[in-house]
Short mmCIF file of C-alpha atoms and ligand atoms in Angstrom, two decimals:
data_model
loop_
_atom_site.label_atom_id
_atom_site.label_comp_id
_atom_site.label_asym_id
_atom_site.label_seq_id
_atom_site.Cartn_x
_atom_site.Cartn_y
_atom_site.Cartn_z
CA MET A 7 8.01 43.58 -26.74
CA TRP A 8 7.07 41.76 -29.79
CA LYS A 9 4.90 39.44 -27.92
CA ASP A 10 2.62 42.21 -26.68
CA TRP A 11 2.22 43.28 -30.30
CA ILE A 12 1.24 39.90 -31.53
CA ARG A 13 -1.04 38.93 -28.64
CA PRO A 14 -4.24 40.54 -30.02
CA PHE A 15 -3.89 38.72 -33.19
CA VAL A 16 -3.68 35.30 -31.87
CA ARG A 17 -5.55 35.39 -28.42
CA PRO A 18 -9.02 36.86 -27.84
CA LEU A 19 -9.78 39.45 -25.13
CA PRO A 20 -11.34 37.81 -22.04
CA GLN A 21 -15.10 37.59 -22.25
CA TRP A 22 -15.43 38.86 -18.86
CA SER A 23 -13.47 41.50 -16.84
CA THR A 24 -13.91 41.40 -13.21
CA VAL A 25 -13.61 44.90 -11.93
CA ALA A 26 -13.77 47.20 -8.74
CA ILE A 27 -16.40 49.95 -8.88
CA ALA A 28 -17.99 52.05 -6.24
CA PRO A 29 -21.78 51.45 -6.72
CA PRO A 30 -23.95 52.65 -8.40
CA SER A 31 -21.81 52.57 -11.55
CA GLN A 32 -22.40 55.49 -13.91
CA ALA A 33 -19.81 54.78 -16.43
CA VAL A 34 -22.41 53.67 -19.15
CA THR A 35 -26.02 54.87 -19.73
CA ALA A 36 -28.53 52.76 -21.50
CA THR A 37 -31.27 54.05 -23.65
CA LEU A 38 -34.51 52.56 -25.09
CA ARG A 39 -35.32 53.85 -28.52
CA TRP A 40 -38.38 53.19 -30.57
CA ASP A 41 -40.70 55.26 -32.92
CA GLY A 42 -38.68 58.41 -32.32
CA LYS A 43 -39.01 58.03 -28.40
CA LEU A 44 -36.11 57.72 -26.15
CA VAL A 45 -36.00 56.48 -22.53
CA ASP A 46 -33.21 56.21 -20.22
CA VAL A 47 -33.12 52.66 -18.85
CA THR A 48 -29.78 52.55 -17.13
CA ALA A 49 -31.55 51.35 -13.82
CA ASP A 50 -34.65 50.08 -15.56
CA HIS A 51 -33.35 46.77 -17.67
CA THR A 52 -32.07 43.53 -16.44
CA VAL A 53 -31.38 39.99 -18.00
CA ALA A 54 -34.38 37.79 -17.22
CA ALA A 55 -32.97 34.41 -19.03
CA LEU A 56 -29.86 33.37 -20.83
CA LYS A 57 -31.32 30.63 -23.08
CA PRO A 58 -33.03 32.45 -24.84
CA LEU A 59 -31.50 35.77 -24.16
CA VAL A 60 -34.15 37.92 -22.61
CA ILE A 61 -34.27 41.41 -21.30
CA ALA A 62 -36.78 42.70 -18.75
CA THR A 63 -37.75 46.36 -18.43
CA SER A 64 -40.63 48.37 -16.83
CA VAL A 65 -40.89 50.36 -20.15
CA ASP A 66 -43.17 48.96 -23.01
CA ALA A 67 -41.19 50.28 -25.87
CA GLY A 68 -43.35 48.73 -28.72
CA PRO A 69 -42.60 45.60 -30.50
CA HIS A 70 -39.34 46.33 -31.95
CA PRO A 71 -36.96 48.71 -30.04
CA VAL A 72 -33.19 49.13 -29.75
CA LEU A 73 -31.21 49.15 -26.40
CA GLU A 74 -28.30 51.34 -26.97
CA TYR A 75 -25.31 51.86 -24.68
CA TYR A 76 -23.19 55.04 -24.29
CA ASP A 77 -20.06 55.64 -22.53
CA SER A 78 -20.66 58.50 -19.94
CA ALA A 79 -17.19 59.97 -20.18
CA THR A 80 -16.65 59.97 -23.90
CA GLY A 81 -20.30 60.34 -24.75
CA ARG A 82 -19.72 57.72 -27.65
CA TRP A 83 -22.11 55.00 -28.64
CA LEU A 84 -20.73 51.62 -27.49
CA GLY A 85 -23.29 49.06 -28.57
CA ILE A 86 -26.76 48.04 -29.63
CA LEU A 87 -29.19 45.30 -28.90
CA HIS A 88 -32.08 44.66 -31.37
CA LEU A 89 -35.10 43.69 -29.42
CA VAL A 90 -38.45 41.78 -30.00
CA ARG A 91 -41.24 41.97 -27.63
CA MET A 92 -42.49 38.69 -25.95
CA ALA A 93 -45.45 38.04 -23.79
CA PRO A 94 -45.28 40.65 -20.70
CA VAL A 95 -45.01 39.51 -17.13
CA VAL A 96 -48.10 40.46 -15.28
CA THR A 97 -48.16 40.89 -11.47
CA GLU A 98 -50.02 42.85 -8.91
CA ASN A 99 -51.81 44.65 -11.68
CA THR A 100 -48.50 45.73 -13.08
CA SER A 101 -47.05 44.82 -16.54
CA LEU A 102 -43.39 44.41 -17.16
CA ALA A 103 -42.05 44.08 -20.74
CA LEU A 104 -39.86 41.13 -21.84
CA TYR A 105 -37.81 41.41 -24.94
CA HIS A 106 -35.98 38.66 -26.79
CA VAL A 107 -32.56 39.73 -28.09
CA ALA A 108 -32.60 39.17 -31.78
CA ALA A 109 -29.28 40.76 -32.73
CA GLY A 110 -26.58 42.94 -31.44
CA GLU A 111 -23.26 44.72 -32.19
CA HIS A 112 -20.70 46.87 -30.48
CA ARG A 113 -17.93 49.49 -31.28
CA CYS A 114 -15.61 49.15 -28.61
CA LEU A 115 -12.99 47.84 -30.82
CA GLY A 116 -12.11 49.21 -34.21
CA TRP A 117 -12.00 47.35 -37.32
CA PRO A 118 -10.47 44.61 -38.12
CA ARG A 119 -9.92 43.83 -34.45
CA ARG A 120 -13.70 43.77 -33.71
CA PRO A 121 -14.67 40.86 -35.97
CA TRP A 122 -11.25 39.12 -35.54
CA ASN A 123 -11.68 39.04 -31.69
CA ALA A 124 -15.27 37.81 -32.03
CA TRP A 125 -14.06 35.03 -34.35
CA LEU A 126 -11.45 34.06 -31.77
CA GLN A 127 -13.68 34.18 -28.90
CA ASN A 128 -16.36 32.24 -30.73
CA ARG A 129 -13.98 29.49 -31.82
CA LEU A 130 -12.80 29.24 -28.25
CA MET A 131 -16.35 28.81 -26.86
CA LEU A 132 -17.28 26.08 -29.46
CA LYS A 133 -13.92 24.35 -28.49
CA HIS A 134 -14.70 24.23 -24.78
CA GLN A 135 -18.38 23.78 -24.65
CA ALA A 136 -18.98 20.98 -22.22
CA PRO A 137 -22.13 18.89 -22.92
CA HIS A 138 -23.80 19.29 -19.30
CA HIS A 139 -23.38 23.07 -19.48
CA LEU A 140 -25.88 25.63 -20.38
CA ALA A 141 -24.59 25.96 -24.03
CA MET A 142 -25.42 29.44 -25.17
CA GLU A 143 -24.64 30.00 -28.92
CA PRO A 144 -21.67 32.07 -29.32
CA ALA A 145 -23.78 34.73 -31.01
CA ALA A 146 -25.94 35.00 -27.93
CA VAL A 147 -22.91 35.22 -25.70
CA GLN A 148 -21.60 38.29 -27.85
CA GLN A 149 -25.07 39.78 -27.20
CA LEU A 150 -24.90 38.98 -23.50
CA MET A 151 -21.61 40.74 -23.40
CA ILE A 152 -23.23 43.90 -24.92
CA ALA A 153 -25.74 43.73 -22.16
CA TYR A 154 -23.01 43.83 -19.66
CA LEU A 155 -21.66 47.22 -21.18
CA CYS A 156 -23.48 48.53 -18.00
CA PRO A 157 -21.08 46.93 -15.44
CA ARG A 158 -23.22 44.38 -13.35
CA PRO A 159 -22.58 44.26 -9.74
CA VAL A 160 -22.02 40.77 -8.08
CA VAL A 161 -23.87 39.98 -5.14
CA LEU A 162 -24.06 36.80 -2.61
CA VAL A 163 -27.68 35.62 -2.24
CA SER A 164 -28.65 34.09 0.91
CA VAL A 165 -31.45 31.70 1.47
CA GLY A 166 -32.14 30.56 5.09
CA THR A 167 -35.03 28.23 6.28
CA PRO A 168 -35.01 25.65 9.11
CA GLY A 169 -34.28 22.83 6.64
CA HIS A 170 -32.23 24.40 3.85
CA GLN A 171 -29.53 27.14 3.98
CA ASN A 172 -27.44 28.46 1.02
CA ILE A 173 -25.33 31.33 -0.14
CA PHE A 174 -24.18 31.68 -3.83
CA PRO A 175 -23.11 34.55 -6.25
CA MET A 176 -25.33 36.15 -8.73
CA ASP A 177 -25.15 38.96 -11.20
CA LEU A 178 -28.19 38.69 -13.27
CA ILE A 179 -29.83 41.09 -11.07
CA GLY A 180 -30.94 44.60 -10.69
CA PRO A 181 -33.55 47.21 -10.25
CA LEU A 182 -36.46 47.79 -12.87
CA GLU A 183 -36.57 51.31 -11.56
CA ARG A 184 -40.08 52.75 -12.88
CA SER A 185 -42.07 49.72 -11.62
CA GLY A 186 -40.15 49.50 -8.31
CA TYR A 187 -39.32 45.92 -8.74
CA PHE A 188 -35.80 44.26 -8.42
CA SER A 189 -35.21 41.24 -10.50
CA LEU A 190 -33.16 37.94 -10.27
CA ALA A 191 -32.64 35.59 -12.98
CA LEU A 192 -31.51 32.12 -11.58
CA ARG A 193 -30.84 29.00 -13.42
CA SER A 194 -33.96 26.65 -12.86
CA THR A 195 -31.37 23.87 -11.98
CA ASN A 196 -30.20 25.83 -8.88
CA VAL A 197 -30.54 23.71 -5.77
CA SER A 198 -32.25 26.60 -3.70
CA GLN A 199 -34.66 27.63 -6.60
CA PRO A 200 -37.69 25.66 -5.35
CA ILE A 201 -36.90 26.86 -1.85
CA MET A 202 -36.94 30.47 -2.86
CA ARG A 203 -40.14 30.12 -4.60
CA ASP A 204 -41.43 28.60 -1.57
CA VAL A 205 -40.16 30.96 1.27
CA ARG A 206 -40.24 33.98 -1.03
CA ARG A 207 -37.40 35.77 0.63
CA VAL A 208 -33.66 36.26 0.21
CA ALA A 209 -30.77 38.62 1.48
CA LEU A 210 -28.41 40.11 -0.95
CA SER A 211 -24.89 41.04 0.24
CA ASN A 212 -23.06 43.48 -2.05
CA VAL A 213 -19.71 42.31 -1.57
CA PRO A 214 -16.39 44.19 -1.72
CA ALA A 215 -14.15 43.50 -4.89
CA ALA A 216 -11.41 42.01 -2.53
CA MET A 217 -13.68 38.98 -1.95
CA LYS A 218 -13.57 37.94 -5.42
CA ALA A 219 -12.04 34.56 -4.86
CA THR A 220 -14.26 33.64 -2.12
CA VAL A 221 -17.39 34.75 -4.23
CA TYR A 222 -16.25 32.58 -7.14
CA LYS A 223 -15.47 29.61 -4.83
CA LEU A 224 -19.19 29.87 -3.62
CA SER A 225 -20.63 29.28 -7.05
CA GLU A 226 -20.41 25.41 -6.17
CA HIS A 227 -23.56 26.33 -4.05
CA HIS A 228 -25.74 26.68 -7.35
CA LYS A 229 -25.45 22.88 -7.24
CA GLN A 230 -25.40 21.82 -3.53
CA PRO A 231 -26.76 23.61 -0.40
CA LEU A 232 -24.51 25.09 2.31
CA PRO A 233 -24.06 22.47 5.14
CA ASP A 234 -23.62 25.13 7.91
CA TRP A 235 -23.23 28.82 8.17
CA ASN A 236 -20.02 28.26 10.34
CA ALA A 237 -18.53 26.45 7.25
CA LEU A 238 -18.20 29.86 5.57
CA PRO A 239 -14.73 31.43 5.43
CA PHE A 240 -16.03 34.88 6.53
CA PRO A 241 -18.47 36.07 9.50
CA VAL A 242 -22.13 36.50 8.79
CA ARG A 243 -24.54 38.60 10.44
CA PRO A 244 -28.51 38.50 10.60
CA SER A 245 -30.27 40.52 7.89
CA ARG A 246 -32.41 43.26 9.39
CA GLU A 247 -35.99 42.11 9.06
CA PHE A 248 -35.73 38.56 7.98
CA GLY A 249 -32.88 37.45 10.15
CA VAL A 250 -31.12 35.69 7.10
CA PRO A 251 -27.55 35.21 7.63
CA ALA A 252 -25.68 37.79 5.28
CA VAL A 253 -22.02 38.74 4.75
CA ALA A 254 -20.82 40.83 7.81
CA GLY A 255 -18.26 42.57 5.79
CA ALA A 256 -20.67 43.50 2.94
CA LEU A 257 -20.79 46.99 1.59
CA SER A 258 -24.70 46.92 1.82
CA ILE A 259 -27.37 44.24 2.56
CA GLN A 260 -30.81 44.25 0.96
CA GLU A 261 -33.73 42.05 1.86
CA LEU A 262 -35.95 41.09 -1.14
CA SER A 263 -39.48 39.73 -0.74
CA ILE A 264 -40.35 37.72 -3.86
CA VAL A 265 -43.84 38.65 -5.33
CA HIS A 266 -43.67 36.64 -8.51
CA SER A 267 -41.67 33.98 -10.11
CA GLN A 268 -41.82 32.18 -13.44
CA GLU A 269 -39.75 30.07 -15.71
CA ILE A 270 -38.27 31.83 -18.83
CA GLY A 271 -36.36 29.17 -20.86
CA SER A 272 -33.30 28.11 -18.92
CA HIS A 273 -33.99 30.59 -15.93
CA THR A 274 -36.65 31.33 -13.18
CA PHE A 275 -37.35 34.90 -13.24
CA PHE A 276 -37.99 36.37 -9.87
CA LEU A 277 -39.65 39.74 -9.27
CA CYS A 278 -39.05 41.05 -5.81
CA ARG A 279 -39.68 44.13 -3.72
CA VAL A 280 -36.68 45.76 -1.66
CA MET A 281 -37.77 45.42 1.96
CA SER A 282 -34.92 47.00 3.57
CA ASP A 283 -31.52 48.43 2.33
CA GLU A 284 -28.65 48.72 4.96
CA GLN A 285 -25.74 50.71 3.76
CA LEU A 286 -22.88 49.43 5.91
CA VAL A 287 -19.61 50.84 4.43
CA LYS A 288 -18.59 52.68 1.45
CA GLY A 289 -16.15 50.88 -0.95
CA GLU A 290 -15.73 49.31 -4.37
CA GLN A 291 -17.95 46.32 -5.32
CA LEU A 292 -17.10 43.37 -7.54
CA HIS A 293 -18.60 44.02 -11.10
CA HIS A 294 -18.55 42.29 -14.35
CA THR A 295 -18.25 43.85 -17.64
CA PRO A 296 -16.98 42.59 -21.13
CA GLY A 297 -13.38 42.38 -21.93
CA PHE A 298 -13.76 44.59 -25.04
CA TYR A 299 -15.28 47.42 -22.91
CA GLN A 300 -12.25 47.33 -20.65
CA ALA A 301 -10.08 47.23 -23.91
CA TYR A 302 -12.10 50.46 -25.00
CA ARG A 303 -11.40 52.07 -21.53
CA ARG A 304 -7.77 51.27 -21.76
CA ARG A 305 -7.46 52.96 -24.92
CA TRP A 306 -9.03 56.06 -23.69
CA GLY A 307 -6.68 55.95 -20.36
CA MET A 308 -9.54 55.16 -17.86
CA PRO A 309 -9.54 51.35 -17.33
CA PHE A 310 -11.55 50.16 -14.44
CA ALA A 311 -9.47 48.72 -11.62
CA GLU A 312 -9.10 44.92 -12.30
CA VAL A 313 -9.36 42.39 -9.45
C1 FMN B 12 -19.82 35.54 -10.09
C2 FMN B 12 -20.85 34.63 -10.53
C3 FMN B 12 -22.08 35.04 -10.94
C4 FMN B 12 -23.22 34.33 -11.05
N1 FMN B 12 -24.43 34.77 -11.30
C5 FMN B 12 -25.48 33.90 -11.68
C6 FMN B 12 -26.79 34.25 -11.91
O1 FMN B 12 -26.98 35.59 -11.73
N2 FMN B 12 -27.70 33.39 -12.23
C7 FMN B 12 -27.40 32.13 -12.31
O2 FMN B 12 -28.34 31.25 -12.54
N3 FMN B 12 -26.21 31.57 -12.18
C8 FMN B 12 -25.30 32.64 -11.75
N4 FMN B 12 -23.90 32.02 -11.56
C9 FMN B 12 -23.60 30.53 -11.56
C10 FMN B 12 -23.11 30.03 -12.97
O3 FMN B 12 -23.40 30.58 -13.99
C11 FMN B 12 -23.15 28.44 -13.10
O4 FMN B 12 -24.55 28.33 -13.15
C12 FMN B 12 -22.77 27.78 -11.72
O5 FMN B 12 -21.52 28.02 -11.57
C13 FMN B 12 -22.93 26.23 -12.00
O6 FMN B 12 -22.10 25.89 -13.33
P1 FMN B 12 -22.73 24.71 -14.27
O7 FMN B 12 -24.00 24.26 -13.94
O8 FMN B 12 -22.52 25.61 -15.63
O9 FMN B 12 -21.61 23.85 -14.24
C14 FMN B 12 -22.88 32.85 -11.13
C15 FMN B 12 -21.61 32.41 -10.99
C16 FMN B 12 -20.59 33.24 -10.57
C17 FMN B 12 -19.12 32.79 -10.32
#
């Protein structure tokens, strides 16, 4: 069809693809490189804030390292982020490195589609920028997409106290393997952020990909608390140690104890310890990855299942 042929020339790829992947995703490996040294940080780097765009890792890789992403199946280089070291996070006698993303590029699309697609995406972002939203610069959104080359799992975060309950989706999360921490980056405007800083405990439900529509609907609870656990369109069950209501149909439920929190630009960065990890059922979890990486995989005949 001529329309299929013309589409890439007039319409950008979606920024994000919502895909179904059995965790842990091993599709992409991430390496930090500096001064001739190379460290695998696939399970040791997370997004700490969006504005400015900041990456956290347990590895101190000097003042100007690069973070590189490789496709595990083809062995090919997918993208790079150029990092600049910021002041570290210091807690419990441990120091975690924070890096500001200064620049980035990817090779998921060939030339000239790569710059043309970025131009179309950036134009669309500028056109739809609503004044009340967290308006990231288009260049920073392009860099964020590169950080999502390691597909990011989506979870539902539950907060439960006698006076406040809530459940909302997050994907700016993940392990910082070498330090043993797990981090969450939550917009400081989130209605439950002060409660989380106070009670210092949450439950994470790793949700099946089939729950996508329900998960997206719950993003309204970034702004307003949940009136009643019974109002949810799915059953909940108490988490193992904390007794915080979590998704009964989750693939797994983790309980996190928050040991440190600090504001970094637009977000509150929570450092947590995993207190329990209940593996309930095997299945595919909702993940986010950039549209250009899904296009790359499609070209190689191995697209992720889209939901
Ligand atoms: C699947 C999904 C994952 C999200 N993950 C995060 C997150 O990790 N951190 C965060 O602060 N907000 C997260 N959000 C919330 C949105 O980015 C946004 O802040 C929220 O929907 C409120 O929108 P607005 O204030 O921009 O209108 C997520 C939303 C969705 C649907």
